[in-house]
Short mmCIF file of N, CA, C and O in Angstrom, two decimals:
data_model
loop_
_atom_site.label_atom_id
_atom_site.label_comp_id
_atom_site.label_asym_id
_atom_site.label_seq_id
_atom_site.Cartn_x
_atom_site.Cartn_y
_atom_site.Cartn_z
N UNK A 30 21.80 -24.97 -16.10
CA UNK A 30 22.07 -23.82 -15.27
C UNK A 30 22.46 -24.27 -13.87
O UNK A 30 21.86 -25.20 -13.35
N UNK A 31 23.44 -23.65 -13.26
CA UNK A 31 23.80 -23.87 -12.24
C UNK A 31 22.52 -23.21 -10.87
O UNK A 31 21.92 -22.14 -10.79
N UNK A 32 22.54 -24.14 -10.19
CA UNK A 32 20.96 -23.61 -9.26
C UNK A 32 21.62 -22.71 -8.06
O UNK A 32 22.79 -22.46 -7.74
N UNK A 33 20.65 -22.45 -7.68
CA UNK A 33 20.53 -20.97 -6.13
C UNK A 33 21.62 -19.82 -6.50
O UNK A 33 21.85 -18.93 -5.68
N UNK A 34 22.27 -19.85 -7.73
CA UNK A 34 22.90 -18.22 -8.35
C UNK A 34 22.01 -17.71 -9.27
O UNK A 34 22.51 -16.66 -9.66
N UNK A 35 20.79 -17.92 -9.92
CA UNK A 35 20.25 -17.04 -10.34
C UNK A 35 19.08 -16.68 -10.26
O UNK A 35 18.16 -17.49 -10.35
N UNK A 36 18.87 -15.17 -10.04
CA UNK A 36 17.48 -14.41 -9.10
C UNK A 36 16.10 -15.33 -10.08
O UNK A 36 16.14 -15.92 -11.16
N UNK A 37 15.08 -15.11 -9.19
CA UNK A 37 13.90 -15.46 -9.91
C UNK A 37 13.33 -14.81 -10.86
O UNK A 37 13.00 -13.65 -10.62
N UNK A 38 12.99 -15.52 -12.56
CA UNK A 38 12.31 -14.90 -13.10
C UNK A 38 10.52 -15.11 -13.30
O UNK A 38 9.92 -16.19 -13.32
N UNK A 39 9.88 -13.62 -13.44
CA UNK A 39 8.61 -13.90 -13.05
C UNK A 39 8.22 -12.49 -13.44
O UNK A 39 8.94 -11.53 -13.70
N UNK A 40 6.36 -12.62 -13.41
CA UNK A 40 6.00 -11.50 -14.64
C UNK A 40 5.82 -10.66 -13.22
O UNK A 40 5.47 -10.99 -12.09
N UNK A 41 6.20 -9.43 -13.82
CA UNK A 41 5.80 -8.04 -13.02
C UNK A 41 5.48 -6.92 -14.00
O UNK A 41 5.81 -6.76 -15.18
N UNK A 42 4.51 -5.94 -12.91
CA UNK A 42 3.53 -4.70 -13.82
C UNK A 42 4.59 -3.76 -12.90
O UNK A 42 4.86 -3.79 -11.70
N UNK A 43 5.30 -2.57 -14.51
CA UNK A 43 5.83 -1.64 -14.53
C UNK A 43 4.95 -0.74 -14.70
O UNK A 43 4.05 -0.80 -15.54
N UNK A 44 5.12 0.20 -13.89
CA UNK A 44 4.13 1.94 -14.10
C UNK A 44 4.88 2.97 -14.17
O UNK A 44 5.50 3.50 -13.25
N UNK A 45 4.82 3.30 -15.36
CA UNK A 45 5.32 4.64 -15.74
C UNK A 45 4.91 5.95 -14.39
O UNK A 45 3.77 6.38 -14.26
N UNK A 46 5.87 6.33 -13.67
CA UNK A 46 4.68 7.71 -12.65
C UNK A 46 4.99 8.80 -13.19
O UNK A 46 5.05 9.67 -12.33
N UNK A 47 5.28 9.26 -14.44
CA UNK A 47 4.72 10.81 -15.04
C UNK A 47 3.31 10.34 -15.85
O UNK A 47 2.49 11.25 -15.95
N UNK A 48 2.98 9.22 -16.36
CA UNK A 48 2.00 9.18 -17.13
C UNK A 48 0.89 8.53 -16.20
O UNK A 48 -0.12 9.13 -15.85
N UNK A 49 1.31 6.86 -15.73
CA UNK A 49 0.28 6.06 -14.65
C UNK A 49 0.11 4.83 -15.55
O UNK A 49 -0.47 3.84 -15.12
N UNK A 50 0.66 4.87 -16.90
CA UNK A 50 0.77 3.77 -17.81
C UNK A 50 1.26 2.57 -17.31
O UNK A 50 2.46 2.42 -17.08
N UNK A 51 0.36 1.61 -17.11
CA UNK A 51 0.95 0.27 -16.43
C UNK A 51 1.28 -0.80 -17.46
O UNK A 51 0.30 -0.79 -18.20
N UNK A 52 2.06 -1.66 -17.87
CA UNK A 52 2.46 -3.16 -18.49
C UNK A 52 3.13 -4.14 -18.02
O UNK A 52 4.25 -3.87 -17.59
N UNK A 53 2.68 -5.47 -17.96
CA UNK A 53 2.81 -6.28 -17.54
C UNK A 53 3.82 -7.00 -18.39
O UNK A 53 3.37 -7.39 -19.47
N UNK A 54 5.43 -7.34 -18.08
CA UNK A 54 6.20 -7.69 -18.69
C UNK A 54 6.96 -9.13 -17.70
O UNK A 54 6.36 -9.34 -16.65
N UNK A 55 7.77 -9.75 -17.88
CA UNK A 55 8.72 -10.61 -17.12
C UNK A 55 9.74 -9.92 -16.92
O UNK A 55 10.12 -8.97 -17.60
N UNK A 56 10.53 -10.62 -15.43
CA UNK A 56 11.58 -9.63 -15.42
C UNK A 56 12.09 -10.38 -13.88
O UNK A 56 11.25 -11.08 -13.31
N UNK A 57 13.21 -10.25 -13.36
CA UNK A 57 14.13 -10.52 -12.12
C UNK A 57 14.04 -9.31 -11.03
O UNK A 57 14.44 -9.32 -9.86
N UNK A 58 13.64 -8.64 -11.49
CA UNK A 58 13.15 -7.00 -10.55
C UNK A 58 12.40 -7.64 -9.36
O UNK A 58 11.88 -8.76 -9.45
N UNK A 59 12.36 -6.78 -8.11
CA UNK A 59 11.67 -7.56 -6.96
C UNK A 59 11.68 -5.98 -6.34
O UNK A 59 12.51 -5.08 -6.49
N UNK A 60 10.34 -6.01 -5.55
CA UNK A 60 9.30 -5.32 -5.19
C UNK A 60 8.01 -5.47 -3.62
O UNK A 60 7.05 -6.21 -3.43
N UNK A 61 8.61 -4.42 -2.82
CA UNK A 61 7.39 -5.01 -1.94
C UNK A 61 5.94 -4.55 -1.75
O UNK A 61 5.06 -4.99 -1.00
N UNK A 62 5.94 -3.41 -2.77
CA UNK A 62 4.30 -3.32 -3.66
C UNK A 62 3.89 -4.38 -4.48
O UNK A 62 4.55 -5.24 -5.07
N UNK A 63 2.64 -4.16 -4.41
CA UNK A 63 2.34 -5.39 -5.54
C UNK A 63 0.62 -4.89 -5.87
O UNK A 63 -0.14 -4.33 -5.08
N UNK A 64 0.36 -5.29 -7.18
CA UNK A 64 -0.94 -4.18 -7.57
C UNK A 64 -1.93 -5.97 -8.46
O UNK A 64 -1.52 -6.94 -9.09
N UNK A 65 -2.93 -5.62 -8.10
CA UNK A 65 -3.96 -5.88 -8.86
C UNK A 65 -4.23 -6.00 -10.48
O UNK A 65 -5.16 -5.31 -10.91
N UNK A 66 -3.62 -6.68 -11.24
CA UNK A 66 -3.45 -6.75 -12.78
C UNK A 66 -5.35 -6.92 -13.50
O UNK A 66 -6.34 -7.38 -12.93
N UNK A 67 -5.29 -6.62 -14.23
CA UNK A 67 -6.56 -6.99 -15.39
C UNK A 67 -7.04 -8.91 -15.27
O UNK A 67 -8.11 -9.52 -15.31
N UNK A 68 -5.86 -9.23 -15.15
CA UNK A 68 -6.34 -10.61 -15.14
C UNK A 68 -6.80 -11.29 -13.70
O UNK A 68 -7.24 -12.44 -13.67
N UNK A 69 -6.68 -10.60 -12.71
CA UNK A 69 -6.93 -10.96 -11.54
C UNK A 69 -6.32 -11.16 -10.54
O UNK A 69 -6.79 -11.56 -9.47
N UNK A 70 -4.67 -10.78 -10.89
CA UNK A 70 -3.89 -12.03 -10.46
C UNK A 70 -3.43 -10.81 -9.83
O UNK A 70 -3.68 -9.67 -10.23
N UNK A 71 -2.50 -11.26 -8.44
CA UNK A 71 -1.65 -9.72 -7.91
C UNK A 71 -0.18 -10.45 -8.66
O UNK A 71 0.11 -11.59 -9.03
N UNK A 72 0.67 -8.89 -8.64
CA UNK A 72 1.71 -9.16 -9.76
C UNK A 72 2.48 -7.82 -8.22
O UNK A 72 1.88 -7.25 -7.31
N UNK A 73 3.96 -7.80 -8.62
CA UNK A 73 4.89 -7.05 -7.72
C UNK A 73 4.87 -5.53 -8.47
O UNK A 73 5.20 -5.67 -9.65
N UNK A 74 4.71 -4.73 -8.28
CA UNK A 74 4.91 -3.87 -8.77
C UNK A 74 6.04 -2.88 -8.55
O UNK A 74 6.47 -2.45 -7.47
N UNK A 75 6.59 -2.47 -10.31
CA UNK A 75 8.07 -1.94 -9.78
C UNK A 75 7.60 -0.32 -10.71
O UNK A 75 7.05 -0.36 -11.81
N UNK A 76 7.92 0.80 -10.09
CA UNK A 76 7.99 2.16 -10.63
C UNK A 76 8.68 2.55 -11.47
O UNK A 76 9.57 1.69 -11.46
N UNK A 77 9.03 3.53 -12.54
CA UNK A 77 9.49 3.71 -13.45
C UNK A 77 9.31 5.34 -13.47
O UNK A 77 8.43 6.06 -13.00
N UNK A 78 10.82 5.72 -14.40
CA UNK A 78 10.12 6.88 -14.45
C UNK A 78 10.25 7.71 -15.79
O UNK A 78 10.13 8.93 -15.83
N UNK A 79 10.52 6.80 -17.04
CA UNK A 79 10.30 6.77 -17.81
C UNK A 79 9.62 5.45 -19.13
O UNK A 79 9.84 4.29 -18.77
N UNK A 80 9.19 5.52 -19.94
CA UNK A 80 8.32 4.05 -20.42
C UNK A 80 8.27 4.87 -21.83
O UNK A 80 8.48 6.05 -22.12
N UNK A 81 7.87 3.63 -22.61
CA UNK A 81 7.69 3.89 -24.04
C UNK A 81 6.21 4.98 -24.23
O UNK A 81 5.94 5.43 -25.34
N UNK A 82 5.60 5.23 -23.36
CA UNK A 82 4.28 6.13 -23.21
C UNK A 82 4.74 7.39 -22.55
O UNK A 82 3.89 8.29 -22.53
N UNK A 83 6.07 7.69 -21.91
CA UNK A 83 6.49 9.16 -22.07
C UNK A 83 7.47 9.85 -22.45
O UNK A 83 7.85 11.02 -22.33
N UNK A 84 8.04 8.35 -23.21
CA UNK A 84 9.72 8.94 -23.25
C UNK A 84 9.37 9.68 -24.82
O UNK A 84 8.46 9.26 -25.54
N UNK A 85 10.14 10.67 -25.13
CA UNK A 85 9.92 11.68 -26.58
C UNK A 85 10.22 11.17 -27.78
O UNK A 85 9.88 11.78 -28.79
N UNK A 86 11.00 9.77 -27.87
CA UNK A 86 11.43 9.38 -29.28
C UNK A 86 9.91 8.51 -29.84
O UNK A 86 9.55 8.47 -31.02
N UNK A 87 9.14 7.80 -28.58
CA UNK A 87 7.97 7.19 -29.38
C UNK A 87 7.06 7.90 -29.02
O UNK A 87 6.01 7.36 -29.36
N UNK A 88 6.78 9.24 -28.27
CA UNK A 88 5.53 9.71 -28.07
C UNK A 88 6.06 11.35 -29.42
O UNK A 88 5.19 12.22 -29.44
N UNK A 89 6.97 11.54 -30.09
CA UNK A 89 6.91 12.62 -30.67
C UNK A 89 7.07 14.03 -30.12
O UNK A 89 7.14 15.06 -30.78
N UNK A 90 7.12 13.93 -29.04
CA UNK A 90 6.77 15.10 -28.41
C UNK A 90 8.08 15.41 -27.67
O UNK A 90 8.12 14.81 -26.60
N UNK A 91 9.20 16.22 -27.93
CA UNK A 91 10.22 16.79 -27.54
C UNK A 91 9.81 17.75 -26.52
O UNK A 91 8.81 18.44 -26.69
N UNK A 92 10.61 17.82 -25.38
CA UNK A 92 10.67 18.54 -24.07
C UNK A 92 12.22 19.10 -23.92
O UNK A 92 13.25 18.49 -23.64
N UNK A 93 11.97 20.68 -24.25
CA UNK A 93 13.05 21.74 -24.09
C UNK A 93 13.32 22.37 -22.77
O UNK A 93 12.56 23.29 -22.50
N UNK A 94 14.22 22.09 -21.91
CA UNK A 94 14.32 22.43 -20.84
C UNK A 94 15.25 23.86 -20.59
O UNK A 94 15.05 24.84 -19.87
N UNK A 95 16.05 23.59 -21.27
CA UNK A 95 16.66 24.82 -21.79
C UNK A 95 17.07 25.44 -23.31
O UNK A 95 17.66 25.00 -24.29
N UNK A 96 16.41 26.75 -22.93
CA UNK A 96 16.56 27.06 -24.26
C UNK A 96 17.59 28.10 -25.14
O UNK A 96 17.36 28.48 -26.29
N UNK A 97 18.58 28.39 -24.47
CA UNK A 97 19.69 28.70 -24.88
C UNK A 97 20.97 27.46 -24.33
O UNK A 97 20.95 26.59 -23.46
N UNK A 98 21.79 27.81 -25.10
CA UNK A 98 22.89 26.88 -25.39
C UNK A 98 24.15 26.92 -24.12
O UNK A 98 23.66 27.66 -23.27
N UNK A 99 25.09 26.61 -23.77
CA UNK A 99 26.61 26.60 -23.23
C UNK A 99 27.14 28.30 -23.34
O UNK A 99 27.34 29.15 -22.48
N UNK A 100 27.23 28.31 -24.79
CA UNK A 100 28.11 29.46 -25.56
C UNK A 100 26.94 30.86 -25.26
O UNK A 100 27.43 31.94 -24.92
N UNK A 101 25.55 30.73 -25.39
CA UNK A 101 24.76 31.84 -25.00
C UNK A 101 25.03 32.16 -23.60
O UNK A 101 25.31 33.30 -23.21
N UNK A 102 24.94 31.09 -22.84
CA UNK A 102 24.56 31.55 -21.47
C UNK A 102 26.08 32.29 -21.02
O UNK A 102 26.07 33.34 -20.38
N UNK A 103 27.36 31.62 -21.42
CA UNK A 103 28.58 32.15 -21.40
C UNK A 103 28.70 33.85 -21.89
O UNK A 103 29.46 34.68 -21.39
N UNK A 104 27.92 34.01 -22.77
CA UNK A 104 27.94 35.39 -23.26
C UNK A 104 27.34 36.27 -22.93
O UNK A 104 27.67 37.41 -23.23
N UNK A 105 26.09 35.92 -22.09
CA UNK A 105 25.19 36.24 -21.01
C UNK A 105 25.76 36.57 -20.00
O UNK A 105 25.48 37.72 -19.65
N UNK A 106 26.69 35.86 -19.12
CA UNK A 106 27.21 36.02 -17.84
C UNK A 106 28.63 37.04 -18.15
O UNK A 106 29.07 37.86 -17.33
N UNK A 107 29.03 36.87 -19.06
CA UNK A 107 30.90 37.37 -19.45
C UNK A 107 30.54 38.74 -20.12
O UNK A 107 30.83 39.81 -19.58
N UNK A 108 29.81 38.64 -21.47
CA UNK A 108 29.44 39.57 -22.36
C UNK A 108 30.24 39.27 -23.45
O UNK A 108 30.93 38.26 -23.54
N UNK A 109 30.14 40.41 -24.50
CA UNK A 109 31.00 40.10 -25.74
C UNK A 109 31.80 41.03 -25.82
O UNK A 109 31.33 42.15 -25.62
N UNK A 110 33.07 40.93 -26.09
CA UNK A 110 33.94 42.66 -26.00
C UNK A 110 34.03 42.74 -27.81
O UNK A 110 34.54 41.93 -28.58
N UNK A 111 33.40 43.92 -28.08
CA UNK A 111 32.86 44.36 -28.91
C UNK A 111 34.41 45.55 -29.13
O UNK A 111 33.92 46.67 -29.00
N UNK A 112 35.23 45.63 -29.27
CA UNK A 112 36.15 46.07 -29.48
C UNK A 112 36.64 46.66 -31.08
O UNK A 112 37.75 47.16 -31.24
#
């Protein structure tokens, strides 16, 4: 590898902030928080704002934000000419 072009790699704790779910992964991410890990050690900590603990394909749980479609809300605002 060619030296001083590539960022440092090194373990950092990601936290999910809709859930508070923290994991400790490796990564080139850089951070001027830095949190207290399980093992003792301080680690940089980088925010997130989604993670495998809230996103809907591995937690099951689908979130409907809207619940009519393009074509409803169009027919809503215009109407239907019923002619």
């Amino acid at each position: 590898m060619k030296q001083g072009i590539h960022p440092d790699y090194r373990e950092v704790v990601f936290q999910d902030s809709s859930t508070g779910y923290k994991f400790l992964s490796g990564s080139t991410a850089t951070s001027d928080e830095t949190v207290e890990w399980e093992d003792g050690n301080t680690y940089p900590l980088i925010r997130v704002e989604i993670s495998s603990d809230s996103h809907p394909f591995y937690t099951g749980k689908q979130k409907f934000t809207q619940a009519d479609g393009a074509v409803d809300r169009f027919n809503k605002k215009y109407g239907l000419a019923n002619d």
